[in-house]
mmCIF file of C-alpha atoms in Angstrom:
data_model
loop_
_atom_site.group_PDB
_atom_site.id
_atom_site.type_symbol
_atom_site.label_atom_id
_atom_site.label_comp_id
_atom_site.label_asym_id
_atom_site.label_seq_id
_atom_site.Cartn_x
_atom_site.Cartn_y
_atom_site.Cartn_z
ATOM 1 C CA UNK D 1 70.092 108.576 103.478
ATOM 2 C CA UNK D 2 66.394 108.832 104.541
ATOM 3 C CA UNK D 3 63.399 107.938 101.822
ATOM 4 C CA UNK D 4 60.678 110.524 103.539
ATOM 5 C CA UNK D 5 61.558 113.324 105.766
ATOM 6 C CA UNK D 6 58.798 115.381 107.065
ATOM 7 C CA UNK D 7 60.517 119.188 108.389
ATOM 8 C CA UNK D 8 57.798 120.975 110.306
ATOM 9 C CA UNK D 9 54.901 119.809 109.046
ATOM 10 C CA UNK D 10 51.630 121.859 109.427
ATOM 11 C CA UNK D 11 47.733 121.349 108.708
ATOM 12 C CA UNK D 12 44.700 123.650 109.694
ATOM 13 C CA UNK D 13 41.148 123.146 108.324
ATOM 14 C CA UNK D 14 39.837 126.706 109.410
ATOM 15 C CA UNK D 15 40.802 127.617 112.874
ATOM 16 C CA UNK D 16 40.713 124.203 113.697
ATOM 17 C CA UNK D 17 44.839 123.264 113.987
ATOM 18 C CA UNK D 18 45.116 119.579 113.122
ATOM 19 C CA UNK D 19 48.863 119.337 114.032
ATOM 20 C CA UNK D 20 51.732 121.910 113.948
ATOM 21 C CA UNK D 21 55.657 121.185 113.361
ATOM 22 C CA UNK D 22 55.878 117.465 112.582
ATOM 23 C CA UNK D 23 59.162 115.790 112.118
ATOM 24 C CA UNK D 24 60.568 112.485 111.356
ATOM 25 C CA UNK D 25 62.618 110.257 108.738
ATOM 26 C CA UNK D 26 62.121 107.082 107.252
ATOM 27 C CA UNK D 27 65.201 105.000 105.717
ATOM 28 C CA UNK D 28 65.192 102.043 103.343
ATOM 29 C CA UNK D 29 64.216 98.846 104.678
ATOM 30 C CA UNK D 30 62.712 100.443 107.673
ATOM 31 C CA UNK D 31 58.872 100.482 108.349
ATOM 32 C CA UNK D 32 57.644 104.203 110.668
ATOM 33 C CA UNK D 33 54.522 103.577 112.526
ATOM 34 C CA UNK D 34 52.582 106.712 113.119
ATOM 35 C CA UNK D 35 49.646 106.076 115.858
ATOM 36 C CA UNK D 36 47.068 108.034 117.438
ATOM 37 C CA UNK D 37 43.541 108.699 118.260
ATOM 38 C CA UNK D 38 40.473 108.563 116.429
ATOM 39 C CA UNK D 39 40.417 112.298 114.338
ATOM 40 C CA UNK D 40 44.023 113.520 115.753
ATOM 41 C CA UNK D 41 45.223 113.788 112.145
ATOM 42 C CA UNK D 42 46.906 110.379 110.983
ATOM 43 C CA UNK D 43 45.189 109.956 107.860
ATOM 44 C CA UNK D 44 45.518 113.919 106.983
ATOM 45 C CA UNK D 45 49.106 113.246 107.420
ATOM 46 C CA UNK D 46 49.328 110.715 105.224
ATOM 47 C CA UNK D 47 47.242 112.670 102.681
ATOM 48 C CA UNK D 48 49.475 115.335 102.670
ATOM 49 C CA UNK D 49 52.447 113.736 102.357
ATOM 50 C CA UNK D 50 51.252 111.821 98.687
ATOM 51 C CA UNK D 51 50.148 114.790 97.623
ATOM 52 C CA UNK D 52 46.346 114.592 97.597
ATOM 53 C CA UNK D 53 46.063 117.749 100.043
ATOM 54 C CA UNK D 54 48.426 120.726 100.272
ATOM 55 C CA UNK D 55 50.190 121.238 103.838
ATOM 56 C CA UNK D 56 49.879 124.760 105.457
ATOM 57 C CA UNK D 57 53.805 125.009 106.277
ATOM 58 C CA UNK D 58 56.543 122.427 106.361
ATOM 59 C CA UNK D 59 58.434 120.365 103.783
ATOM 60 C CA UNK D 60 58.245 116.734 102.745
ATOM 61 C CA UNK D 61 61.661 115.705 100.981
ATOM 62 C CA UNK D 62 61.124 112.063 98.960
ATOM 63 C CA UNK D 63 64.618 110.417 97.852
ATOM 64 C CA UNK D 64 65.976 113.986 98.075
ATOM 65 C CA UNK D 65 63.915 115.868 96.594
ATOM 66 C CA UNK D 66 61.222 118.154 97.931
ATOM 67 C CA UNK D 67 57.581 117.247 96.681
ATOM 68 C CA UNK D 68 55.846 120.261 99.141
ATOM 69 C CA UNK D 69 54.465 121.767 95.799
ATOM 70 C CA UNK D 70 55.495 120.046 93.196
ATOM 71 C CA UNK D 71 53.873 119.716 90.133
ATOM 72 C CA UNK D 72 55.147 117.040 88.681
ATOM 73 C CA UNK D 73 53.380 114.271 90.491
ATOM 74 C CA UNK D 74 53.826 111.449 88.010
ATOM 75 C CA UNK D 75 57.231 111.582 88.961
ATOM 76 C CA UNK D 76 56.402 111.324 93.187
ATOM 77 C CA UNK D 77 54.018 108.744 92.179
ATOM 78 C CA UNK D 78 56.878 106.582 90.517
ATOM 79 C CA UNK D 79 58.812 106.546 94.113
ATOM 80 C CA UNK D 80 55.325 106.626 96.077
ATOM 81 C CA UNK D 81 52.521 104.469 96.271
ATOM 82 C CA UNK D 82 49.556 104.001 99.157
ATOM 83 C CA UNK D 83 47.766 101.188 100.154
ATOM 84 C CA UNK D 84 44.411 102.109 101.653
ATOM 85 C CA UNK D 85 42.095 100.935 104.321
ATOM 86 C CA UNK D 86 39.203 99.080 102.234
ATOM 87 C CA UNK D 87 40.984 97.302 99.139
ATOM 88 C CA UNK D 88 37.863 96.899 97.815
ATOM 89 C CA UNK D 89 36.956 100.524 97.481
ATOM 90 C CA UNK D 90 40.341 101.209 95.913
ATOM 91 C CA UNK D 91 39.876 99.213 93.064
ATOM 92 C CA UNK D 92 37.181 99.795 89.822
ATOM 93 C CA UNK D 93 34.456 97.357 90.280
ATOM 94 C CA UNK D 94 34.061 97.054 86.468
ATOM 95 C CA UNK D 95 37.841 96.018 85.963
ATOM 96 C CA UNK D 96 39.550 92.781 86.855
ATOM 97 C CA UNK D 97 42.134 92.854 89.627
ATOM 98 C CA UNK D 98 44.738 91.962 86.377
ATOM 99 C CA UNK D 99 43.944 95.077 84.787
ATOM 100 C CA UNK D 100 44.125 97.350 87.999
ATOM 101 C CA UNK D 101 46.954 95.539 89.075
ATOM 102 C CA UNK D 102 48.514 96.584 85.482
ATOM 103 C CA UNK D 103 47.395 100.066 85.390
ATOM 104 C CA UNK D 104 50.708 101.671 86.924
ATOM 105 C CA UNK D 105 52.742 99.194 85.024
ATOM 106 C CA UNK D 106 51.343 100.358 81.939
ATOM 107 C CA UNK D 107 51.017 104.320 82.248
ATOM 108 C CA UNK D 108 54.870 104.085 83.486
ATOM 109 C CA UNK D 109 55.422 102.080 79.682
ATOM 110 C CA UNK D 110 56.470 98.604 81.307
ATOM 111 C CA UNK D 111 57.136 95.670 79.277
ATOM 112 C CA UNK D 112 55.931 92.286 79.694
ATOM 113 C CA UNK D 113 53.408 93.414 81.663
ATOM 114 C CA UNK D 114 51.853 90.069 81.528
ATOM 115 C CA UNK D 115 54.452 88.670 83.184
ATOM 116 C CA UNK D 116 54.942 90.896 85.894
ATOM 117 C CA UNK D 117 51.516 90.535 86.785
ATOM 118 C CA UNK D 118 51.930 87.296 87.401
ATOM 119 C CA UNK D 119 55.482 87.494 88.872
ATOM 120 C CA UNK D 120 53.760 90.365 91.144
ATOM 121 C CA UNK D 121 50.880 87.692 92.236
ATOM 122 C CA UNK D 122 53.262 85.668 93.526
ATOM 123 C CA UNK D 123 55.145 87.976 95.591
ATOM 124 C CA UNK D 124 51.873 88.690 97.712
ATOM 125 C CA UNK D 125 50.730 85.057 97.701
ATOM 126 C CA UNK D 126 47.899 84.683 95.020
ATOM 127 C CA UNK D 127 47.665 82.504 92.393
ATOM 128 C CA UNK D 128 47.703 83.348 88.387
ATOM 129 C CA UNK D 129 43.769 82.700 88.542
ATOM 130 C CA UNK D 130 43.358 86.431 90.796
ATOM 131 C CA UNK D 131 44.210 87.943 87.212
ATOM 132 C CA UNK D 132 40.449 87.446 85.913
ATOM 133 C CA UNK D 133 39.020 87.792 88.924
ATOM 134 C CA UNK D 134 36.271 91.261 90.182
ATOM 135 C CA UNK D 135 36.964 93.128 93.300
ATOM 136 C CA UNK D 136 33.794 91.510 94.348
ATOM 137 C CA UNK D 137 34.768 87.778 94.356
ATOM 138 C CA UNK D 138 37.377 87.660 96.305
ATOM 139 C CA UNK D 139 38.084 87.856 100.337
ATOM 140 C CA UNK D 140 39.027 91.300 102.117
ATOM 141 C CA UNK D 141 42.058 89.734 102.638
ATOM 142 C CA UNK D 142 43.103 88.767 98.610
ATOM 143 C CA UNK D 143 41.920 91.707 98.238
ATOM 144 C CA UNK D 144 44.147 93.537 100.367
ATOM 145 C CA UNK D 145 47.245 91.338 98.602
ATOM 146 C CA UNK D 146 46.256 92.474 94.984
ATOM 147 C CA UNK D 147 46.186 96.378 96.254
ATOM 148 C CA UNK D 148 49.498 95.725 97.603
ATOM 149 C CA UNK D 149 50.872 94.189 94.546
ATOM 150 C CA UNK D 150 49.586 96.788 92.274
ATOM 151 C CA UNK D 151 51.298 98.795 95.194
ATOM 152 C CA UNK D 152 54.667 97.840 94.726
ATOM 153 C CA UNK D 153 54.372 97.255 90.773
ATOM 154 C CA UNK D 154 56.537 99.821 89.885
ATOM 155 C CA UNK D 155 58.975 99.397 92.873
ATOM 156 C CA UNK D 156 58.521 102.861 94.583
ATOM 157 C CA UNK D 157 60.830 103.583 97.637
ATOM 158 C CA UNK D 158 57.848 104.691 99.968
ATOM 159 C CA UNK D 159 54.631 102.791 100.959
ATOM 160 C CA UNK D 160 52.125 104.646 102.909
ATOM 161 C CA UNK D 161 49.949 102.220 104.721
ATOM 162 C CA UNK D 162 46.913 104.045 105.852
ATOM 163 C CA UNK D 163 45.103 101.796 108.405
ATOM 164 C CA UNK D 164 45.740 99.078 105.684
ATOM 165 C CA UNK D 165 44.997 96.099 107.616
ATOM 166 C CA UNK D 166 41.783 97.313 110.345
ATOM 167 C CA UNK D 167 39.370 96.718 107.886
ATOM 168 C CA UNK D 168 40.341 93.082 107.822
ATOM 169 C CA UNK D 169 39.905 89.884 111.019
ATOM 170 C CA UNK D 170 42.689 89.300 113.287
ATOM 171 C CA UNK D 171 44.215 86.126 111.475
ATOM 172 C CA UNK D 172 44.117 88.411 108.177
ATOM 173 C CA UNK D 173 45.866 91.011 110.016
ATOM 174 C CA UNK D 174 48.628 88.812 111.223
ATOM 175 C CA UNK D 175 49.347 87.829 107.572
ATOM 176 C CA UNK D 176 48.868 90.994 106.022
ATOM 177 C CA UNK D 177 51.361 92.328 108.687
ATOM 178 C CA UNK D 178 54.141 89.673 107.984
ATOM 179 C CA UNK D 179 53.609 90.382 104.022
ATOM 180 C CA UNK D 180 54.461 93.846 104.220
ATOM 181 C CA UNK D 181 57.464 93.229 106.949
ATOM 182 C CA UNK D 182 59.180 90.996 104.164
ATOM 183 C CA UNK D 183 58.376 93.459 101.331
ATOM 184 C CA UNK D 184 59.878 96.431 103.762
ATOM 185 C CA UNK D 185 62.977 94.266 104.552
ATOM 186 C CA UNK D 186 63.465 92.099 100.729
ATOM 187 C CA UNK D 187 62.514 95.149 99.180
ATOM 188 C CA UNK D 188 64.396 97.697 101.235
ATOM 189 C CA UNK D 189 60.799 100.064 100.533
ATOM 190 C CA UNK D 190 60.486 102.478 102.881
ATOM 191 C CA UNK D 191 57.115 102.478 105.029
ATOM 192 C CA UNK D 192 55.177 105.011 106.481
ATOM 193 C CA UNK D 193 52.126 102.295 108.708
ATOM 194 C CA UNK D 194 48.857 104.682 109.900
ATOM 195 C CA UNK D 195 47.244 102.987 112.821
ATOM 196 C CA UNK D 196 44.932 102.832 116.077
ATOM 197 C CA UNK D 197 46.122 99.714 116.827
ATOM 198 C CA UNK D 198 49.501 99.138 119.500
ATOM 199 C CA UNK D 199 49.256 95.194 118.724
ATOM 200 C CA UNK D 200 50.559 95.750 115.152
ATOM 201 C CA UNK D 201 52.606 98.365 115.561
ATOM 202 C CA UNK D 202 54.609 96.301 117.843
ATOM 203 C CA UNK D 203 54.850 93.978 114.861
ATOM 204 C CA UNK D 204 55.246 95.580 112.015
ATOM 205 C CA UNK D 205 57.468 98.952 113.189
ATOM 206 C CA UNK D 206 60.727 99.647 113.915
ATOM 207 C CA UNK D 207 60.217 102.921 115.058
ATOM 208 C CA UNK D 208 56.571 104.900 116.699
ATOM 209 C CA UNK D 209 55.700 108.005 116.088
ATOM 210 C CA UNK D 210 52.812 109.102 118.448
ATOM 211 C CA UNK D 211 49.985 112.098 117.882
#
């Protein structure tokens, strides 16, 4: 059974058509790379699909169930999580990477939260220490690792990637690439990876979706 499946997917901003009858599935355990131009509509896609901007025609069916217009987004959000393309600006600059880290754990009423920060830390390669530190001390790369862990805190079924690893050098890419690979495959997430970049999609994908 398929995680996502986009069904005729549409998107206008005014009369300008961004893309018209889009289609594709991902499964569990499988990683989708979508790649395209600069401005051809990648990152609108991926907007769409978690929710943050209504489609003009189409459906997008998570774990069975269609999302198009739901209202209840707490409950997409539980199966659906996005990592973005600067970690830093993801996170609040006032608030430890701990706390962000813990803010899905706690607004979904996990236990132990301490724990499965640190538990979560691990899984993405950092050490306990990451808990107290700011946004701002750490490399684009840890930083990328925390987003990711608060990412998969909750264990959705569906990462969106959206150009999650061009903000970062080429030996941070490599490793950023083989984290989420093992996460996609250990995990058996489904993953939806925005790019411009061929290089890592031959990495990281098992299937391409072009624009």
């Amino acid at each position: 059974m398929a995680i996502l499946e986009v069904r005729n997917l549409k998107k206008s901003f005014g009369e300008r058509l961004i893309f018209d009858n889009v289609n594709f599935e991902i499964n569990a355990g499988k990683c989708l790379g979508i790649v395209g131009r600069s401005g051809c509509g990648k990152s609108t896609l991926a907007r769409i699909i978690a929710r943050f901007i209504p489609a003009d025609g189409g459906q997008i069916i998570l774990d069975g169930q269609d999302i198009t217009n739901t209202k209840n987004l707490k409950s997409v959000y539980a199966k659906m999580q996005m990592i973005f393309q600067l970690p830093e600006d993801s996170f609040d600059p006032r608030r430890t990477l701990g706390w962000s880290i813990a803010e899905p754990l706690r607004n979904f009423n996990f236990k132990n939260i301490d724990a499965e920060i640190k538990n979560l830390l691990a899984e993405v390669g950092l050490t306990p220490d990451f808990v107290e530190r700011y946004p701002h001390e750490v490399s684009g790369g840890q930083c990328q690792r925390a987003a990711i862990a608060r990412a998969i805190s909750i264990s959705p079924k569906l990462l969106i990637c959206d150009e999650a690893t061009s903000a970062l050098d080429v030996t941070t890419q490599t490793q950023i690439v083989k984290l989420l690979r093992r996460l996609c495959t250990e995990k058996k997430l489904a993953m939806l990876f925005i790019t411009h970049d061929f290089k890592i999609l031959n990495e990281i994908s098992d299937k391409v979706f072009e624009f």
